[in-house]
PDB file of C-alpha atoms and ligand atoms in Angstrom:
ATOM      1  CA  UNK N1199      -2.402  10.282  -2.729  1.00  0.00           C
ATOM      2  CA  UNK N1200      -5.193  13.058  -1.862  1.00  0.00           C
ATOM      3  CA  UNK N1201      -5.264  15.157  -5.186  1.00  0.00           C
ATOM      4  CA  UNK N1202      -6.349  18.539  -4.159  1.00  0.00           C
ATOM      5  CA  UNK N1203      -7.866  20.217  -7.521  1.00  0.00           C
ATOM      6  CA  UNK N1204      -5.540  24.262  -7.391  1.00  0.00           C
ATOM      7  CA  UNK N1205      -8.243  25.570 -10.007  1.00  0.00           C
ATOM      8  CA  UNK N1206     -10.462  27.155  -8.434  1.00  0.00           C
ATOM      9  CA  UNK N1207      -8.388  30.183  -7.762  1.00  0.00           C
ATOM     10  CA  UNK N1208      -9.224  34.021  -7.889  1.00  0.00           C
ATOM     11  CA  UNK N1209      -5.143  34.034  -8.850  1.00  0.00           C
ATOM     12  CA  UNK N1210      -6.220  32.693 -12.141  1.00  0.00           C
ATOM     13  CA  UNK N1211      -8.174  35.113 -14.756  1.00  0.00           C
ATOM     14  CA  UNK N1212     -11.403  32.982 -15.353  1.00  0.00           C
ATOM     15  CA  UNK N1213     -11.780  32.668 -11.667  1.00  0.00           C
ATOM     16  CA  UNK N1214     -11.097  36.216 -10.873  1.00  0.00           C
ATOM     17  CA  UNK N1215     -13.549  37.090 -13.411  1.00  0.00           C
ATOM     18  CA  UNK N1216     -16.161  34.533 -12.378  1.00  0.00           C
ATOM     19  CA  UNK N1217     -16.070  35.962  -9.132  1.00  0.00           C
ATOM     20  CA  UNK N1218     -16.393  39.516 -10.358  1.00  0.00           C
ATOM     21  CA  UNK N1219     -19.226  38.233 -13.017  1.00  0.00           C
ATOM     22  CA  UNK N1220     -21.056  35.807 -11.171  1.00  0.00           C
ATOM     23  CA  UNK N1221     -20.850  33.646 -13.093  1.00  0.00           C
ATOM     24  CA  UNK N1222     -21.765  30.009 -11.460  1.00  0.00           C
ATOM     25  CA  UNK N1223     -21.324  28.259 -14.803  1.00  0.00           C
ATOM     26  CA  UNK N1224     -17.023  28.644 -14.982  1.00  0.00           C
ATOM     27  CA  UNK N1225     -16.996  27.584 -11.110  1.00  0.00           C
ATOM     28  CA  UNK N1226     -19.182  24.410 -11.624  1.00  0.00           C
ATOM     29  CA  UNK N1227     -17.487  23.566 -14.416  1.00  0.00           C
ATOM     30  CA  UNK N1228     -13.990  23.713 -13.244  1.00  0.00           C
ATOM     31  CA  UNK N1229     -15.317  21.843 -10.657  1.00  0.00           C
ATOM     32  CA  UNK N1230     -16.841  18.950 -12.418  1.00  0.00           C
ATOM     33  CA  UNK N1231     -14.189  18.830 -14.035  1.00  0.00           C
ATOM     34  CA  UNK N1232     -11.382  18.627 -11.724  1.00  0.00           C
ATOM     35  CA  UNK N1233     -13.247  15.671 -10.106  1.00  0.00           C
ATOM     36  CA  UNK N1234     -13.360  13.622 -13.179  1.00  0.00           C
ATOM     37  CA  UNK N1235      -9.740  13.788 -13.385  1.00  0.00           C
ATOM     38  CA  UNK N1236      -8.952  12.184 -10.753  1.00  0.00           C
ATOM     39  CA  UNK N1237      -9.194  15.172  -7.922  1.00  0.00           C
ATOM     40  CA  UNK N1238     -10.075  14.263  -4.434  1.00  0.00           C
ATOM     41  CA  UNK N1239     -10.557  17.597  -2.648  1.00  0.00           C
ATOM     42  CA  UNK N1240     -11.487  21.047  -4.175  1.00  0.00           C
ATOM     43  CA  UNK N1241      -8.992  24.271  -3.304  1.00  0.00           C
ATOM     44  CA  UNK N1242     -10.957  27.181  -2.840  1.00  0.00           C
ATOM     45  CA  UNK N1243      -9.304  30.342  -2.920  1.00  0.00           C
ATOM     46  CA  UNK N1244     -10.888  33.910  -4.594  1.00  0.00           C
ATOM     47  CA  UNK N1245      -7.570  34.968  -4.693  1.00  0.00           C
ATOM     48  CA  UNK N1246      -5.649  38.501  -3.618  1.00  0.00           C
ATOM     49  CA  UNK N1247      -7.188  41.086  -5.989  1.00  0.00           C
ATOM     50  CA  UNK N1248     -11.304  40.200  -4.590  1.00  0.00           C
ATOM     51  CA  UNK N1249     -13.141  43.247  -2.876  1.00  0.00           C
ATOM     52  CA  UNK N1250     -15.202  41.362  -0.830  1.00  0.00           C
ATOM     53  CA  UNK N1251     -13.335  38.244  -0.151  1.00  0.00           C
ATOM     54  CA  UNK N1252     -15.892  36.924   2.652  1.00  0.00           C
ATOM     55  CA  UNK N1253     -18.889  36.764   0.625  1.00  0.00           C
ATOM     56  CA  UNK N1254     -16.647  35.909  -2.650  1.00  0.00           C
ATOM     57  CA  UNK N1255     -15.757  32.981  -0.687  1.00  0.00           C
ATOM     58  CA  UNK N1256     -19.452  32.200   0.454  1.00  0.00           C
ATOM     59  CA  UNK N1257     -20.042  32.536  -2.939  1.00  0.00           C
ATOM     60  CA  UNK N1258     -17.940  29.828  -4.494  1.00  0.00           C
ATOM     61  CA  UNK N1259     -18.743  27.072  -1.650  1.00  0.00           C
ATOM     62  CA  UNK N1260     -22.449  27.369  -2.502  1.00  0.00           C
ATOM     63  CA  UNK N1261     -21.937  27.818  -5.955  1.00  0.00           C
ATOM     64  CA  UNK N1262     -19.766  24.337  -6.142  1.00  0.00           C
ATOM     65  CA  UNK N1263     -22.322  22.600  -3.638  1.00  0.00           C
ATOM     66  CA  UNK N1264     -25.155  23.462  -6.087  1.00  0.00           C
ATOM     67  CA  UNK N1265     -22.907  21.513  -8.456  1.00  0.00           C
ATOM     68  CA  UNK N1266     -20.863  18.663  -6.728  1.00  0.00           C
ATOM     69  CA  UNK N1267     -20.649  17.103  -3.071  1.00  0.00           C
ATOM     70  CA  UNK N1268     -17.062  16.990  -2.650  1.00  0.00           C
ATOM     71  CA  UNK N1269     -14.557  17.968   0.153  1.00  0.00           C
ATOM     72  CA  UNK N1270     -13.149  21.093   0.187  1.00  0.00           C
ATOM     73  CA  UNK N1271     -10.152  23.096   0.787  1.00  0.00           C
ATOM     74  CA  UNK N1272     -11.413  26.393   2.118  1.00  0.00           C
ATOM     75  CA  UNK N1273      -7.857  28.554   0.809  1.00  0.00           C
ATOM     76  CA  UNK N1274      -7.370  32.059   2.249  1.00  0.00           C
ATOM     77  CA  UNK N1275      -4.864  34.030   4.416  1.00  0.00           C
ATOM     78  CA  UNK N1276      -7.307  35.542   6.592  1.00  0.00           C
ATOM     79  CA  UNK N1277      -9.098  33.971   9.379  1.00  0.00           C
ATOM     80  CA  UNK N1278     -12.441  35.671   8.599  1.00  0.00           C
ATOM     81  CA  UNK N1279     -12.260  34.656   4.859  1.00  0.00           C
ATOM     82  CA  UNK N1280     -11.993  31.346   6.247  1.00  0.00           C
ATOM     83  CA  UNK N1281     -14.291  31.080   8.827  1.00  0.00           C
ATOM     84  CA  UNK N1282     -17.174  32.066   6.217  1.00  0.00           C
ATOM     85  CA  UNK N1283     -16.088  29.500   3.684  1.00  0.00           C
ATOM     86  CA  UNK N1284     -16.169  26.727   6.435  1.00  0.00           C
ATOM     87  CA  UNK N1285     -19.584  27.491   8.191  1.00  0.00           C
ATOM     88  CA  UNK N1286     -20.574  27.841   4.515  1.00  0.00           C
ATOM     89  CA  UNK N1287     -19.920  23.699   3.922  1.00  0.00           C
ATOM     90  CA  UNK N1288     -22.329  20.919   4.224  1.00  0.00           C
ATOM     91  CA  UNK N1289     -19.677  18.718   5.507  1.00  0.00           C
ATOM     92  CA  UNK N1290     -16.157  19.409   7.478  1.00  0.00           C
ATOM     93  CA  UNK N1291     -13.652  20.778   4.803  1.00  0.00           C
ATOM     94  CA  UNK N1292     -10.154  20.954   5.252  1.00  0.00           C
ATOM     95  CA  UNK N1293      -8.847  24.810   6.503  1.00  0.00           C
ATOM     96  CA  UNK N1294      -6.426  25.795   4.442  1.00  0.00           C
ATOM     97  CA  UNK N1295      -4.160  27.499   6.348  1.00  0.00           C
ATOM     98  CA  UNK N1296      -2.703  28.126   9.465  1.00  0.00           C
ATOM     99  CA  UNK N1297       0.715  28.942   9.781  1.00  0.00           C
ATOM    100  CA  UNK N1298       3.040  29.589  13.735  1.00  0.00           C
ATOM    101  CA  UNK N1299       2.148  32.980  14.175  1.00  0.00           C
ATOM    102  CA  UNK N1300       0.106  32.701  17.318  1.00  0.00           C
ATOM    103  CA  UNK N1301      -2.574  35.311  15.958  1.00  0.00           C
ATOM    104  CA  UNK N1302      -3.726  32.895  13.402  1.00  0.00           C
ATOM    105  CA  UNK N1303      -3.117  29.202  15.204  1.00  0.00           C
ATOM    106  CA  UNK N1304      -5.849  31.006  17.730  1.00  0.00           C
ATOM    107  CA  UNK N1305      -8.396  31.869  15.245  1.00  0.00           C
ATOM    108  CA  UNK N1306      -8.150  28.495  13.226  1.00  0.00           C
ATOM    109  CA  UNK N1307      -7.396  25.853  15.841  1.00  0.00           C
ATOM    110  CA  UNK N1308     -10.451  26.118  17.901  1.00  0.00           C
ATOM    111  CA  UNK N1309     -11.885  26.415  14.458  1.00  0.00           C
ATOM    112  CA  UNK N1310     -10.866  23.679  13.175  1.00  0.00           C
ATOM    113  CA  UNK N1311     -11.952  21.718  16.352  1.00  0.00           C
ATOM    114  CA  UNK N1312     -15.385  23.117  16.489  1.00  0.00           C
ATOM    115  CA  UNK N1313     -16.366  21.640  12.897  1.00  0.00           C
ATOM    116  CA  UNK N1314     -14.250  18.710  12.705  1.00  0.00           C
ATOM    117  CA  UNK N1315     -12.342  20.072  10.002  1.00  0.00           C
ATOM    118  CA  UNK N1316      -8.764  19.134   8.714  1.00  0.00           C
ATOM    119  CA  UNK N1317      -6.045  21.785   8.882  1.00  0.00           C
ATOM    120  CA  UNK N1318      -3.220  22.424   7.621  1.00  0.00           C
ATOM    121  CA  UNK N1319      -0.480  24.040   8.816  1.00  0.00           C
ATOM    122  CA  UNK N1320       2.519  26.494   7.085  1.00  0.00           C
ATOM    123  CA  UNK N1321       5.743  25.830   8.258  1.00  0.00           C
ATOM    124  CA  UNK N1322       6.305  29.613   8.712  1.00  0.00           C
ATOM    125  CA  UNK N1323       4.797  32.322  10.948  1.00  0.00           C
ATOM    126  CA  UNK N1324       4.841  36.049  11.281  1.00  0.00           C
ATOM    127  CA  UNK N1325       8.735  36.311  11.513  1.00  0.00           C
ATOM    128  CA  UNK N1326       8.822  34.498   7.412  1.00  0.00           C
ATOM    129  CA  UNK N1327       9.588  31.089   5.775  1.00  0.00           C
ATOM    130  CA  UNK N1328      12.443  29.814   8.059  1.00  0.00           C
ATOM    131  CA  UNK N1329      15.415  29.325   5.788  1.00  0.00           C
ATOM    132  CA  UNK N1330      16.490  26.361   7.206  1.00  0.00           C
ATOM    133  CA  UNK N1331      15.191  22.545   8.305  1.00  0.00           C
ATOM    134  CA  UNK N1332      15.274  22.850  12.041  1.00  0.00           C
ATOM    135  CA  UNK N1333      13.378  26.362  12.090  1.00  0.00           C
ATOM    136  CA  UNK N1334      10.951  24.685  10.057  1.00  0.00           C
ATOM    137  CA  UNK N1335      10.167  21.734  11.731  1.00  0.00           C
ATOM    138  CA  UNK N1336      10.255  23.636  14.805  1.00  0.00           C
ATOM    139  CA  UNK N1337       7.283  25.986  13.779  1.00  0.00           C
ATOM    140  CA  UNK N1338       5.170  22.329  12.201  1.00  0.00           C
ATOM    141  CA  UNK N1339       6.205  20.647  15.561  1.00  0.00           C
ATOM    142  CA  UNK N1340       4.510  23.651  17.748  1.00  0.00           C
ATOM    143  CA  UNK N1341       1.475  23.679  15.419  1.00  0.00           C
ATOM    144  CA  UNK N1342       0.973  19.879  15.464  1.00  0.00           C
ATOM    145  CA  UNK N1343       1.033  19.726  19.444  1.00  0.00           C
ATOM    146  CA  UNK N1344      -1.508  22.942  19.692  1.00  0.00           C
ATOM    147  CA  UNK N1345      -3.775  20.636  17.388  1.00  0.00           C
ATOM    148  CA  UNK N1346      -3.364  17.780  19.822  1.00  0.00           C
ATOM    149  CA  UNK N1347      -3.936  19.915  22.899  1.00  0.00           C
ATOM    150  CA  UNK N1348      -6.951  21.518  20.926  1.00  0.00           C
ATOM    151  CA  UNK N1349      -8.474  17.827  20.343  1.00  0.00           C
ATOM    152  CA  UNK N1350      -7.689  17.446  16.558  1.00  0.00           C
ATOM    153  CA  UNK N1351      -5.850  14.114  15.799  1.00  0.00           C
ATOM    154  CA  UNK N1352      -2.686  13.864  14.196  1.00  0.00           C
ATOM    155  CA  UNK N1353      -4.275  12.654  10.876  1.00  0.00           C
ATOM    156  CA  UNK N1354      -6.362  15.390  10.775  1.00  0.00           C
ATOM    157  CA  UNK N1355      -3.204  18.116  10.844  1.00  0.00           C
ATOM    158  CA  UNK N1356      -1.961  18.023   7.195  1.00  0.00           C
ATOM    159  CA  UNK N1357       1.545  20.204   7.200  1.00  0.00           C
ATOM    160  CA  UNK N1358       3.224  22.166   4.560  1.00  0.00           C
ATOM    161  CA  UNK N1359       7.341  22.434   4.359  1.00  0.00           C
ATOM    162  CA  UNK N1360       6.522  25.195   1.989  1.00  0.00           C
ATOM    163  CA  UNK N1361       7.300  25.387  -1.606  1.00  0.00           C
ATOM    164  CA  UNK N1362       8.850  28.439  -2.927  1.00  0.00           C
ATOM    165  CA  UNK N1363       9.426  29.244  -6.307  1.00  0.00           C
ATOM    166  CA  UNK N1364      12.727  27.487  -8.102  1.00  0.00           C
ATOM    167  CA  UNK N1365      13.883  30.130 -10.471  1.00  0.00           C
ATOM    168  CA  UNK N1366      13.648  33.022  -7.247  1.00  0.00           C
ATOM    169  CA  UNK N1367      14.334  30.966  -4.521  1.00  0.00           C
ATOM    170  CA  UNK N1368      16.925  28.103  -5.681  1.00  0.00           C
ATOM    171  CA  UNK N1369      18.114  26.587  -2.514  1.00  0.00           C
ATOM    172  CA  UNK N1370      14.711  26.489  -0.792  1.00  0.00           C
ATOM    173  CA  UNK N1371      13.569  23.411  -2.374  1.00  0.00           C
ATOM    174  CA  UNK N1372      16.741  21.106  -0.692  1.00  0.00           C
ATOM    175  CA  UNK N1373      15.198  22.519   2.746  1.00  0.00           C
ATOM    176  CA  UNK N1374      11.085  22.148   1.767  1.00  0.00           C
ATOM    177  CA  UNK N1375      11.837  18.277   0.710  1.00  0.00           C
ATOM    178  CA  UNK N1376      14.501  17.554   3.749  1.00  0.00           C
ATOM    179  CA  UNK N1377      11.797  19.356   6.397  1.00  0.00           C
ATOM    180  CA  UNK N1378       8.902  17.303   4.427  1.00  0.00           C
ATOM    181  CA  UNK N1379      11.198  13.958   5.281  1.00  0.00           C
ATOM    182  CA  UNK N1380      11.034  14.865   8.858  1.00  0.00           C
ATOM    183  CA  UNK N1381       7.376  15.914   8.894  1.00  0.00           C
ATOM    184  CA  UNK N1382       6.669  12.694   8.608  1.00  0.00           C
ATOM    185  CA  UNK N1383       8.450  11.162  11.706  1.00  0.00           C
ATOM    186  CA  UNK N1384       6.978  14.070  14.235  1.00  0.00           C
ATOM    187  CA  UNK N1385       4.147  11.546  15.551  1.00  0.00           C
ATOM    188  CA  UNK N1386       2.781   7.996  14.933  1.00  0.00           C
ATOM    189  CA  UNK N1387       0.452   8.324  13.357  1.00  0.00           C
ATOM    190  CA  UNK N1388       1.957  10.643  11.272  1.00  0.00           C
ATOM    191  CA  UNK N1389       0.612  14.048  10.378  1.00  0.00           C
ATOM    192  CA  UNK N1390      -0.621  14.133   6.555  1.00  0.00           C
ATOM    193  CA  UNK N1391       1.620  15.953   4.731  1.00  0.00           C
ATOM    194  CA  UNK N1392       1.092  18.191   1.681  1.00  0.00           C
ATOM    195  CA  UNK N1393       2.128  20.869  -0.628  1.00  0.00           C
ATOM    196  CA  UNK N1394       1.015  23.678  -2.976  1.00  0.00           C
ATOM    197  CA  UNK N1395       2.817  22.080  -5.691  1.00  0.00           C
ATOM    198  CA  UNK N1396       2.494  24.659  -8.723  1.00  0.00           C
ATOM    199  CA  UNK N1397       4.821  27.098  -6.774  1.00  0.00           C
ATOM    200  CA  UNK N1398       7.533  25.228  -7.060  1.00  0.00           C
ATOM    201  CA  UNK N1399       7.434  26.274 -10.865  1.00  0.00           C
ATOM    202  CA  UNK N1400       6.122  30.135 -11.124  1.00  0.00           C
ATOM    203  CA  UNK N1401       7.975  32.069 -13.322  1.00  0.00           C
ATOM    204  CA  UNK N1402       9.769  28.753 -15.362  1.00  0.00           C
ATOM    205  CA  UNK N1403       9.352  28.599 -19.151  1.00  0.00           C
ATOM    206  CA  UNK N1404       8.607  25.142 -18.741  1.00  0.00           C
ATOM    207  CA  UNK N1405       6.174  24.544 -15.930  1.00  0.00           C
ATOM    208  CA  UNK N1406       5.148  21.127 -16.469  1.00  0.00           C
ATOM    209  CA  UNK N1407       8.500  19.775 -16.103  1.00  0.00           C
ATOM    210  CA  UNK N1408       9.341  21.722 -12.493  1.00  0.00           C
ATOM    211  CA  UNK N1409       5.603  20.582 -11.160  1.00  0.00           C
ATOM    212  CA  UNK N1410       6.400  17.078 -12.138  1.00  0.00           C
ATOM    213  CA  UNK N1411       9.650  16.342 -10.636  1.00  0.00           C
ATOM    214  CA  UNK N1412       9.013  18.333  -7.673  1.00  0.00           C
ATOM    215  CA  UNK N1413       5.909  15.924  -6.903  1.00  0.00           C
ATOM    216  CA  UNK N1414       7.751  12.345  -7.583  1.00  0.00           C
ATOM    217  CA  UNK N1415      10.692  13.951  -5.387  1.00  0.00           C
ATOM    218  CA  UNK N1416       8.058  14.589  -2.628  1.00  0.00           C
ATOM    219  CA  UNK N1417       6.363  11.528  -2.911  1.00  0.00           C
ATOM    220  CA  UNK N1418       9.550   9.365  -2.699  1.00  0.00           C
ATOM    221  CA  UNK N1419      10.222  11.880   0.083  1.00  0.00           C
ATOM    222  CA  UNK N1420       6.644  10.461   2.392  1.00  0.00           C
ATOM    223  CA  UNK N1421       4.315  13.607   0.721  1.00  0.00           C
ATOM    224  CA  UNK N1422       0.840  12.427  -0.271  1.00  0.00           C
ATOM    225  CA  UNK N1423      -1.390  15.132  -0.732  1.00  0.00           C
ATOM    226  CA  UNK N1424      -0.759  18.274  -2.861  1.00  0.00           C
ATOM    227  CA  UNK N1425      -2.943  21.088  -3.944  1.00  0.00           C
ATOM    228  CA  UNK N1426      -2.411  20.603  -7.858  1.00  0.00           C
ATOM    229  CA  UNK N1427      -3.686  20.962 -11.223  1.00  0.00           C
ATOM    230  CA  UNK N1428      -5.343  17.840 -12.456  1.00  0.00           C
ATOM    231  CA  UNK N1429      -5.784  18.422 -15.565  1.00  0.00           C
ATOM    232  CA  UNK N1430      -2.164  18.237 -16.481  1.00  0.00           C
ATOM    233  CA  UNK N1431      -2.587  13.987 -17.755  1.00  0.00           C
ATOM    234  CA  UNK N1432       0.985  13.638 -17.105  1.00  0.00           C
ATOM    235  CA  UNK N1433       1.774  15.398 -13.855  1.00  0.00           C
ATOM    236  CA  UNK N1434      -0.863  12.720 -12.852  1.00  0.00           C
ATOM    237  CA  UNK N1435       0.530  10.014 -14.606  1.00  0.00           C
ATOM    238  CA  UNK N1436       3.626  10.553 -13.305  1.00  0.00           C
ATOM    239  CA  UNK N1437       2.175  10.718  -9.598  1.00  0.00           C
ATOM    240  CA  UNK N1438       0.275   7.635  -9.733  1.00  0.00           C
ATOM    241  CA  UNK N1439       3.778   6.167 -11.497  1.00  0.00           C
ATOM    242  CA  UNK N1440       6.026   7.329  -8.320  1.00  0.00           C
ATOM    243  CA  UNK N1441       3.377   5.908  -6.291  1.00  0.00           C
ATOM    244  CA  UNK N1442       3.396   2.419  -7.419  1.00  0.00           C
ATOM    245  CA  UNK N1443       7.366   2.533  -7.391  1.00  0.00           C
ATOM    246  CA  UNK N1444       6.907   3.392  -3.736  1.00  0.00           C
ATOM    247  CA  UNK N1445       4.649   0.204  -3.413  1.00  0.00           C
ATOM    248  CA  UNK N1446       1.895   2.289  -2.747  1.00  0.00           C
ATOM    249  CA  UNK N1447      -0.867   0.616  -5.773  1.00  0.00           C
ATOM    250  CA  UNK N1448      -0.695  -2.788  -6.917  1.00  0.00           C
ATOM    251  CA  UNK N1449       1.046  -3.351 -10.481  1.00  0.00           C
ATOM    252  CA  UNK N1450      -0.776  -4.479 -13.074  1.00  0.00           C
ATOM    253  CA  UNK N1451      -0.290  -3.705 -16.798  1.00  0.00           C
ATOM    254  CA  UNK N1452      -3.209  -0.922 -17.049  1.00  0.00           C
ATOM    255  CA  UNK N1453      -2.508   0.598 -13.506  1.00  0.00           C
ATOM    256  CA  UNK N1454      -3.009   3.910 -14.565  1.00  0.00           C
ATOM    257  CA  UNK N1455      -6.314   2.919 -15.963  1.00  0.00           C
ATOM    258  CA  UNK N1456      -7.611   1.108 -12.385  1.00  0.00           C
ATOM    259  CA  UNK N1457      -6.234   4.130 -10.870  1.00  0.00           C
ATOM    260  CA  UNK N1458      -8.286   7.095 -12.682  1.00  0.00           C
ATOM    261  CA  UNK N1459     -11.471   4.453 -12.538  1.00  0.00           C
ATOM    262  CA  UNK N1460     -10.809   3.525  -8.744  1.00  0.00           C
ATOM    263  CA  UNK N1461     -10.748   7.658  -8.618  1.00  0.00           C
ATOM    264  CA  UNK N1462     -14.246   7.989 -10.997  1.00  0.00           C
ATOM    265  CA  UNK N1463     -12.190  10.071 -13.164  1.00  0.00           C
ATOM    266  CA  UNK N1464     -13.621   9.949 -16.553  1.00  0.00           C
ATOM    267  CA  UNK N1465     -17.273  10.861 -15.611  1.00  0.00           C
TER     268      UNK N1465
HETATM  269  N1  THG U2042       0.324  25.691   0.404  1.00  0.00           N
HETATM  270  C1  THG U2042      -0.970  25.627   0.765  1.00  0.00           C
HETATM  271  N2  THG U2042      -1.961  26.200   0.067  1.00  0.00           N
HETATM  272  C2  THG U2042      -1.666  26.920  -1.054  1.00  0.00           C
HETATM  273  C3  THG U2042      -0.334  27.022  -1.479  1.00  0.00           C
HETATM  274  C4  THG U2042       0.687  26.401  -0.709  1.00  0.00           C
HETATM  275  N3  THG U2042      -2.660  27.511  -1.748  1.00  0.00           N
HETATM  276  C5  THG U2042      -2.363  28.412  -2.844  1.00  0.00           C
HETATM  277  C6  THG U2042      -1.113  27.955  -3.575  1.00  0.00           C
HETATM  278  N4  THG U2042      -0.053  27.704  -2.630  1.00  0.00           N
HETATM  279  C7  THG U2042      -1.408  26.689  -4.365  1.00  0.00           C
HETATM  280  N5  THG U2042      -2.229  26.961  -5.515  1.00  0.00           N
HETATM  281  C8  THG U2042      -1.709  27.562  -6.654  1.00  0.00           C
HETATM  282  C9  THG U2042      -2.586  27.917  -7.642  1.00  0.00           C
HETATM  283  C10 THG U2042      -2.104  28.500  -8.805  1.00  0.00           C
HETATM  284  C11 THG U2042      -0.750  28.735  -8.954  1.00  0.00           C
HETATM  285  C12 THG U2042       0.132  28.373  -7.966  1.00  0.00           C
HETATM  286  C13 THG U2042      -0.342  27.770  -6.803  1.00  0.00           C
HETATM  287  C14 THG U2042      -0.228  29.380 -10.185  1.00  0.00           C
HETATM  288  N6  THG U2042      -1.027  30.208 -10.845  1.00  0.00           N
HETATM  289  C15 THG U2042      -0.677  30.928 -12.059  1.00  0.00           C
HETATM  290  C16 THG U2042       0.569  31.782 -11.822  1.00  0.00           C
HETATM  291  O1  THG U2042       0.694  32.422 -10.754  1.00  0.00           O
HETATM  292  O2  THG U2042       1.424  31.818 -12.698  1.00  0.00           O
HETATM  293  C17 THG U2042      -1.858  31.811 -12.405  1.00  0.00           C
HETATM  294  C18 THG U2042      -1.767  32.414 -13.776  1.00  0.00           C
HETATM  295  C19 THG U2042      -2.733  31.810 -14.761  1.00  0.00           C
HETATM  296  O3  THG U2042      -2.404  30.752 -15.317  1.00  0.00           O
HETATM  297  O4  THG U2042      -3.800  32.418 -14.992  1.00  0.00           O
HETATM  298  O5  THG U2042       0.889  29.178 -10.555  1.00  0.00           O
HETATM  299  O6  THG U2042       1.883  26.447  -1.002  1.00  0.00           O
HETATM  300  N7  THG U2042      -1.260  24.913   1.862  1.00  0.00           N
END
């Protein structure tokens, strides 16, 4: 499973502020951090309320370079926003996101392309989030073959059924996990799939709970990445528990142990 740290997030107030502050210290930390429990990939996103979201996000990459070498996510709805935080990486990130709408898939796709980068790809575009599974797989289906035609291989195109929020959007999460199950059979080899798993629960009383269900129902459903908080012990516990049920990790007694050490989590 590719554990992609959701921390470092303008939508969160020590980010925001951070980012307002400049202050590298919060960034590097939460970035440290993040790693050493067991994250994979960094999300980087300054979030809706920054006033200068391009250099924000030029900001945090160098800021988290000057502190770890790790992949990143480079999170933002606009193209420009995104374009600064990839030619601001030492190495090929993963562009986080396109979505259908053909504005974006021909700002990002040639982007992606030109820096070897992963993307990943909404299952929406400028019409909404589809409310059903064929409209959705439809839209991940057209942005997959664009990818192809554009040169990116199909491991390289992560896509995203879209998570919406339970207590708003009830029956969306029957069509995110049956358009997630799908996903998976659109090419061999597949396309990664992933999720922004902490929507699922915005709003709930009881957040832990939501996010930890929802990602042992994805995983037994073929997901295996998801932008996510690492930090919550058992949301990772519980990932690393679905994945050896889905004979992905060999059991032994202290498998959550070899796991978070195989990961360099504890550093
Ligand atoms: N798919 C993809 N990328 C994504 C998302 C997605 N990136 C952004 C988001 N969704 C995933 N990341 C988050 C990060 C934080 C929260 C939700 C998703 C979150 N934040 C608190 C809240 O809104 O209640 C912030 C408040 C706080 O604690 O300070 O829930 O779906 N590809």
């Amino acid at each position: 499973m590719l554990v992609i740290g959701e921390r470092i997030n303008g939508m969160f107030k020590d980010v925001r502020k951070a980012i307002q502050t400049k202050d590298k210290a919060i960034v590097q930390d939460l970035a440290k951090r993040q790693l050493a429990s067991g994250a994979n990939v960094l999300d980087v996103n300054v979030g809706p309320a920054s006033a200068d979201p391009v250099s924000a996000m030029k900001w945090l990459v160098e800021t988290i370079y000057e502190a770890v070498d790790a992949p990143l996510a480079i999170d933002s709805p606009k193209p420009p926003v995104v374009e600064a935080g990839v030619k601001a990486c030492k190495r090929p990130p993963i562009i986080n996101s396109t979505d259908g709408s053909p504005d974006k898939m021909a700002a990002l796709i040639p982007l992606a392309a030109e820096y070897k980068a992963g993307l990943i790809g909404l299952c929406m575009d400028e019409k909404g989030i589809p409310s059903t599974v064929d409209a959705r797989l439809e839209v991940g289906m057209k942005i997959l073959a664009a990818c192809v035609e554009a040169g990116i291989e199909p491991q390289n195109v992560h896509l995203d059924p879209v998570i919406l929020p339970v207590k708003f959007s009830q029956p969306q999460f029957a069509v995110s996990f049956e358009t997630l199950r799908q996903l998976k059979t659109l090419s061999d080899p597949s396309p990664q799939l992933v999720v922004g798993l902490s929507n699922a629960s915005q709003g709930c009383i009881d957040r832990h709970i939501v996010n930890r269900i929802t990602l042992v129902m994805g995983i037994a459903g073929g997901l295996n990445e998801a932008i996510m908080d690492p930090f919550d012990t058992e949301l990772m516990h519980a990932m690393i528990t679905a994945e050896l049920l889905m004979n992905k990790q060999i059991y032994c007694d202290s498998y959550i142990d070899a796991y978070m050490k195989s990961m360099g989590a504890g550093k």
